[in-house]
Tab-separated table of C-alpha atoms in Angstrom:
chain	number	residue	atom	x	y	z
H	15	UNK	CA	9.539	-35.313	-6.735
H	16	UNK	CA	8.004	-38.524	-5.865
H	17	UNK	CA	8.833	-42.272	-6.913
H	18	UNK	CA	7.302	-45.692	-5.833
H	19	UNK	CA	9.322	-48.669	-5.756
H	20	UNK	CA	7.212	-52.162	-5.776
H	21	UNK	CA	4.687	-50.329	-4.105
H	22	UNK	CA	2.549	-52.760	-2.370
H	23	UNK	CA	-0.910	-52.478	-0.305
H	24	UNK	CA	-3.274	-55.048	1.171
H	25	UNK	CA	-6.337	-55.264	2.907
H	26	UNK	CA	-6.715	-57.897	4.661
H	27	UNK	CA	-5.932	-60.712	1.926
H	28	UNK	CA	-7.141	-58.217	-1.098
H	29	UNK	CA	-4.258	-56.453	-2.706
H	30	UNK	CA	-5.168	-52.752	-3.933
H	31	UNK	CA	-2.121	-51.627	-5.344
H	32	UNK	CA	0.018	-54.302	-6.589
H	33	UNK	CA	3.940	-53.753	-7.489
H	34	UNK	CA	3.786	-50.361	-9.102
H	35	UNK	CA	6.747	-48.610	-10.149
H	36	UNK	CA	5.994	-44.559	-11.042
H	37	UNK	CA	7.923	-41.622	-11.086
H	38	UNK	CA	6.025	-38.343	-10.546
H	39	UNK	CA	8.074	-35.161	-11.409
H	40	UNK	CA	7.859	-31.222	-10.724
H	41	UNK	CA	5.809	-29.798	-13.478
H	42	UNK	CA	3.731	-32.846	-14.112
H	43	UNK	CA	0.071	-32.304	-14.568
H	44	UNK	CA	-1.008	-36.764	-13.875
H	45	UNK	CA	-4.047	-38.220	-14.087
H	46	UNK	CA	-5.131	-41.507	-12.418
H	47	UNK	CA	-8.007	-43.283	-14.409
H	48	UNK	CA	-9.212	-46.628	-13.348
H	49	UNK	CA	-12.782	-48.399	-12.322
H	50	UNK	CA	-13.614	-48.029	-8.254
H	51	UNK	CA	-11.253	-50.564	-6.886
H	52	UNK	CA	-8.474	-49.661	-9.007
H	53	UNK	CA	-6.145	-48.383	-6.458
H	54	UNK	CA	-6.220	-44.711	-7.622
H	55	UNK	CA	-7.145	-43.580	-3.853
H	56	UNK	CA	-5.232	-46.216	-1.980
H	57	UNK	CA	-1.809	-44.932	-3.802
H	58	UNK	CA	-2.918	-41.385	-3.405
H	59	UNK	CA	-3.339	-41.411	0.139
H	60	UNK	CA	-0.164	-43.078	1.031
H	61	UNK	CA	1.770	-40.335	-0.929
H	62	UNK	CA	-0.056	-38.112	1.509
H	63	UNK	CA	1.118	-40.493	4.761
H	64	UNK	CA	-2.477	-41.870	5.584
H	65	UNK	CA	-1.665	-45.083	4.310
H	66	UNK	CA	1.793	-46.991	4.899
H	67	UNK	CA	3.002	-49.676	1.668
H	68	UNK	CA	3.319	-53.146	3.162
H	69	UNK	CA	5.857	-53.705	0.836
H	70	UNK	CA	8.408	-51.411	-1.468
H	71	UNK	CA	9.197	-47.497	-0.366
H	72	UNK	CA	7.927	-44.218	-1.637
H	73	UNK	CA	10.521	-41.355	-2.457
H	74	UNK	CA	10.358	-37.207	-1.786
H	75	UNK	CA	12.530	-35.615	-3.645
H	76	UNK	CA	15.136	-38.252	-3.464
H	77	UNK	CA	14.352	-39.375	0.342
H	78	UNK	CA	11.804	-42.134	1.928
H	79	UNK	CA	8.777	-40.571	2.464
H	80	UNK	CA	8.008	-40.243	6.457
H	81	UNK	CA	4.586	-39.841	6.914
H	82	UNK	CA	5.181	-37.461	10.158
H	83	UNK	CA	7.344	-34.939	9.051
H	84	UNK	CA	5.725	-31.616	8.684
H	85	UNK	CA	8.112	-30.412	5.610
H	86	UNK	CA	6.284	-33.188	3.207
H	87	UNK	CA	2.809	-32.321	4.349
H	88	UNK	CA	3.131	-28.429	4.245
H	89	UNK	CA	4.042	-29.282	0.747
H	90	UNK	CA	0.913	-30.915	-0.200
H	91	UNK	CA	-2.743	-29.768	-0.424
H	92	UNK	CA	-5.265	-32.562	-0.725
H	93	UNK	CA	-9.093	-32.509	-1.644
H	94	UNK	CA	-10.429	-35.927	-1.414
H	95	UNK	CA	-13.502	-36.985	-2.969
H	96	UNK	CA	-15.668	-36.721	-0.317
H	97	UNK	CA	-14.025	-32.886	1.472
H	98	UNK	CA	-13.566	-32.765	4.884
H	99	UNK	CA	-14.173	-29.128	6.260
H	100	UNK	CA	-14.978	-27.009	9.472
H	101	UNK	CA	-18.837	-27.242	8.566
H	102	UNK	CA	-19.177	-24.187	11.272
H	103	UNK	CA	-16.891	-22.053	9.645
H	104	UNK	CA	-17.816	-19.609	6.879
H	105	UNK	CA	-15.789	-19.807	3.331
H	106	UNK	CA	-13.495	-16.672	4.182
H	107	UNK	CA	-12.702	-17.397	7.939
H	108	UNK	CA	-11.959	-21.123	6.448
H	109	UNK	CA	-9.647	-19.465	3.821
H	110	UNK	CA	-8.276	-17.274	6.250
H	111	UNK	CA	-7.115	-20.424	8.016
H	112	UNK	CA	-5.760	-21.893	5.055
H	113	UNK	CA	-3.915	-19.047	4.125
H	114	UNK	CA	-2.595	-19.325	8.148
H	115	UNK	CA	-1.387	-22.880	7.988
H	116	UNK	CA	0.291	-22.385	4.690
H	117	UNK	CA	1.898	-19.025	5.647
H	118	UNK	CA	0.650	-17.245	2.484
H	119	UNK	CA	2.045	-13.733	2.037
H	120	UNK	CA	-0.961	-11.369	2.202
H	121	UNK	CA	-3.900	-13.254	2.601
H	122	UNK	CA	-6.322	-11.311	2.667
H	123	UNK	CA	-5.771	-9.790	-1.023
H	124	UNK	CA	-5.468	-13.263	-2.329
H	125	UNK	CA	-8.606	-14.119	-0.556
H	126	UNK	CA	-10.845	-11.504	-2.114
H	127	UNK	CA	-9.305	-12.204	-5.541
H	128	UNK	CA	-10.550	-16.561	-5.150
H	129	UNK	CA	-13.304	-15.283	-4.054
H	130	UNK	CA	-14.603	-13.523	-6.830
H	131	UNK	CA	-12.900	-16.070	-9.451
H	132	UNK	CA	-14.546	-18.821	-8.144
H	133	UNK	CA	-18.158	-16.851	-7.482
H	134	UNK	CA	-18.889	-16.718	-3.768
H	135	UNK	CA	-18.417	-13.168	-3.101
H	136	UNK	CA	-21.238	-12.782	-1.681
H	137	UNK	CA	-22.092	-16.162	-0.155
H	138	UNK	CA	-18.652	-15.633	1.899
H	139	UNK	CA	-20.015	-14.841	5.403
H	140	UNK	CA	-22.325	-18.229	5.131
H	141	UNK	CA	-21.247	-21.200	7.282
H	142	UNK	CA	-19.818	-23.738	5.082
H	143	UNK	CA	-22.844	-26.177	6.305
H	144	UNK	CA	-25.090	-24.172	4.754
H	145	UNK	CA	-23.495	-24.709	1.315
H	146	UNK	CA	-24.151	-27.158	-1.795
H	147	UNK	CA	-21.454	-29.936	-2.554
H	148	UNK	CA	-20.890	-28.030	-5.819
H	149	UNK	CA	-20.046	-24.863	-3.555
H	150	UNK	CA	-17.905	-26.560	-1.112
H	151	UNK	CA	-15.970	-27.940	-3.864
H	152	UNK	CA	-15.266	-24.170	-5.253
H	153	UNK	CA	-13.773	-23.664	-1.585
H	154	UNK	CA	-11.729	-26.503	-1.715
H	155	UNK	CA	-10.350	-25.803	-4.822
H	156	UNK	CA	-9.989	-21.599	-4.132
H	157	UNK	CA	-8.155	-23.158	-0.635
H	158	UNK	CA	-5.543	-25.481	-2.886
H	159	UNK	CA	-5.070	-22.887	-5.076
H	160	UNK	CA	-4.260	-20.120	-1.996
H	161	UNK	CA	-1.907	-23.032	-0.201
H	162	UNK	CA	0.682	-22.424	-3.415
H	163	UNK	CA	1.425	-25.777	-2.279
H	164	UNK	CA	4.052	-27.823	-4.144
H	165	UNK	CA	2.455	-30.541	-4.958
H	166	UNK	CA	-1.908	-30.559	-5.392
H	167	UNK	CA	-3.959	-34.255	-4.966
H	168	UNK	CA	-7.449	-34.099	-6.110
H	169	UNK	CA	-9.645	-36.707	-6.017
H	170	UNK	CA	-12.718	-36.338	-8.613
H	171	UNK	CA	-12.788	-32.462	-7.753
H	172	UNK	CA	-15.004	-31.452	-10.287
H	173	UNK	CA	-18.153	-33.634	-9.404
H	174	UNK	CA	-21.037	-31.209	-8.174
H	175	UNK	CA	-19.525	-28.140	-10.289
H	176	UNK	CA	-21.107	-26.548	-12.666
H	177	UNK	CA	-20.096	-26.024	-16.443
H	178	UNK	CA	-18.789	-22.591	-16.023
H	179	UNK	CA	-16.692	-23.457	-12.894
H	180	UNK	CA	-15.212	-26.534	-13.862
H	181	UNK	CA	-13.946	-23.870	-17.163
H	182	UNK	CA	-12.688	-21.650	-14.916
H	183	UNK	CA	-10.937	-23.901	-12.561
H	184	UNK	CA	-9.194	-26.083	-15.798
H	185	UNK	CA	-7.436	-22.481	-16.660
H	186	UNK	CA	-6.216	-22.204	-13.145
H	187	UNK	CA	-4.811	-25.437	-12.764
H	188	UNK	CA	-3.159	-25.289	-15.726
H	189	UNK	CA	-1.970	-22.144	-14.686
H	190	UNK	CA	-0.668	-23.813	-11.197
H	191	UNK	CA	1.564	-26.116	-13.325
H	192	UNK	CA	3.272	-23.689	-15.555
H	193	UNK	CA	4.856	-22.501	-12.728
H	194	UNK	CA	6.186	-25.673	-12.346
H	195	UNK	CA	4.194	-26.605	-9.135
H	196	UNK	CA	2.575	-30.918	-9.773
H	197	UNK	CA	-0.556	-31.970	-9.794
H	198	UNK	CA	-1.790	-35.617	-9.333
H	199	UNK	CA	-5.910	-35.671	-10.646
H	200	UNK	CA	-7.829	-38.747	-10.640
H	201	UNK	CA	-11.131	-38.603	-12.294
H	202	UNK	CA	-14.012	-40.738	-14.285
H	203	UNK	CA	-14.482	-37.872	-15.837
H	204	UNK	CA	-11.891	-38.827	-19.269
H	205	UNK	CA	-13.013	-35.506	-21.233
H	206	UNK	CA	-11.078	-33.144	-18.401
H	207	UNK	CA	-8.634	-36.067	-18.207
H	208	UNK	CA	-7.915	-35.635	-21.679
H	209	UNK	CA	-7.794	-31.852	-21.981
H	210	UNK	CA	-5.967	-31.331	-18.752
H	211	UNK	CA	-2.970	-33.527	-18.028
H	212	UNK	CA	0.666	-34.437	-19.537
H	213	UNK	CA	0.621	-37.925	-18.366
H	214	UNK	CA	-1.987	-39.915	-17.504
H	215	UNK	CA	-1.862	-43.596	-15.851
H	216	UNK	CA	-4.689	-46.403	-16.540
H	217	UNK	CA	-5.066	-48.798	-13.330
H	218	UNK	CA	-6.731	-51.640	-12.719
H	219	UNK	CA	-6.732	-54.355	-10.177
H	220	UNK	CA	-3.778	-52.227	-8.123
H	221	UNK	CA	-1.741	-52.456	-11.483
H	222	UNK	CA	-1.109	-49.939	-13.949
H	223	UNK	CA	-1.912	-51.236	-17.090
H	224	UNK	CA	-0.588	-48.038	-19.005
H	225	UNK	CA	1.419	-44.913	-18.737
H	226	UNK	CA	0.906	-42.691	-21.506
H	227	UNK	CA	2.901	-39.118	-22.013
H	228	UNK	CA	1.400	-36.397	-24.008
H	229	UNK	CA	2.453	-37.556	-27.693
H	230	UNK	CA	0.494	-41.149	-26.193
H	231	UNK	CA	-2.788	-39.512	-25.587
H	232	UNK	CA	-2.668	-37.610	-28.768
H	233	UNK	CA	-1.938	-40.339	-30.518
H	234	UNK	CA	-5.033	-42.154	-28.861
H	235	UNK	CA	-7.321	-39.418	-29.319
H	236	UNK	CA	-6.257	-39.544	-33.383
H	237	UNK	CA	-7.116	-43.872	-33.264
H	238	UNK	CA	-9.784	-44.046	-31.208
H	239	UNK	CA	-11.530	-40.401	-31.340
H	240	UNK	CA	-11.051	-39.857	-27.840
H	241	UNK	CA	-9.351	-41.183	-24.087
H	242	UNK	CA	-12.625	-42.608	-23.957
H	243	UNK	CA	-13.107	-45.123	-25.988
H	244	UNK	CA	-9.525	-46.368	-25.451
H	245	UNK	CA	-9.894	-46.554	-21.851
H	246	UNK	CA	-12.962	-48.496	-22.384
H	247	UNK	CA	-11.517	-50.913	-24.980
H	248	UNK	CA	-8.627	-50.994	-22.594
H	249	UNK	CA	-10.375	-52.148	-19.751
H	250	UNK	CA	-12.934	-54.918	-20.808
């Protein structure tokens, strides 16, 4: 699905992502682990077209990537770390507008059933203002999930949610991919890291310093006792 080629991005005379090569395909569930300054956001948004490569070229399904055309970014949903959202909206008129823009096939059904999964049935008619960063992440996540986009980009999703939510929502994802739909998650968080995805990349300073595949992070969980303490010993 997507592919960078000597993918690289300055700022100014800082590089943040520095000649990486990755392949990301349909049915992969990737997470992006790395200190802040890594590079993890800086690639993800310019899969998404808000950042352009100063060097190298990004693939879609076999073509460059063109930030402006509509068919890549109807295919993505995107929560970044920090949500942006219609703060004057309530959660089901917002989800009503997701379901609008992404053309889901009865809405309103769908609706009522995230709704009640992700436990704001009846905190639906609030305006989204009015609601906690671990509740306007459960609308984030019940709007990615409604999109049935393609491909799903979340960035530390799971800060601000509770125990029980962040169980409920790891079933769902994984749920998302098994239908061979691709998720990229980047996280600090190395426990859901670890339970969650099929591949996961290690950056630092704009490079990846590791791709591992499943049989990898098993492996590392059986040496070290955990993603954990190898990302740790990995990054010193």
């Amino acid at each position: 699905m997507i592919e960078f080629k000597n993918i690289v991005k300055k700022f100014q005379q800082k590089i943040a992502v520095d000649s990486i090569n990755l392949k990301i395909s349909d049915g992969d569930f990737l997470g992006i682990i790395g200190q802040n300054g890594a590079g993890k956001s800086t690639s993800i948004k310019m899969i998404i077209g808000e950042l352009l490569p100063d060097s190298g070229e990004i693939l879609w399904n076999g073509f460059p990537l063109n930030p402006d055309n509509y068919e890549h970014k109807k295919g993505i949903f995107y929560i970044p770390q920090k949500p942006l959202f219609y703060e004057y909206l309530t959660a089901q008129e917002y989800l009503e507008f997701i379901g609008s823009i992404y053309k889901v096939e009865n809405p309103k059904d769908k609706i009522d059933k995230f709704l009640t999964q992700i436990d704001l049935e009846i905190d639906k008619n609030r305006l989204l203002i009015e609601y906690s960063e671990g509740m306007i992440k459960k609308v984030m996540l019940g709007a990615a999930l409604l999109s049935d986009a393609n491909l799903l980009i979340l960035d530390e999703v799971f800060a601000g949610l509770d125990p029980v939510a962040i169980y409920h929502f790891k079933s769902l994802l994984l749920e998302v991919v098994s239908k061979n739909k691709t998720i990229i998650f980047a996280s600090h968080i190395l426990e859901s890291i670890e339970q969650l995805c099929s591949r996961v990349i290690i950056m630092k300073s704009g490079k990846i310093l590791e791709e591992c595949d499943k049989k990898r992070i098993d492996d590392i969980k059986i040496e070290y006792g955990s993603l954990e303490e190898y990302y740790i010993q990995k990054v010193k």
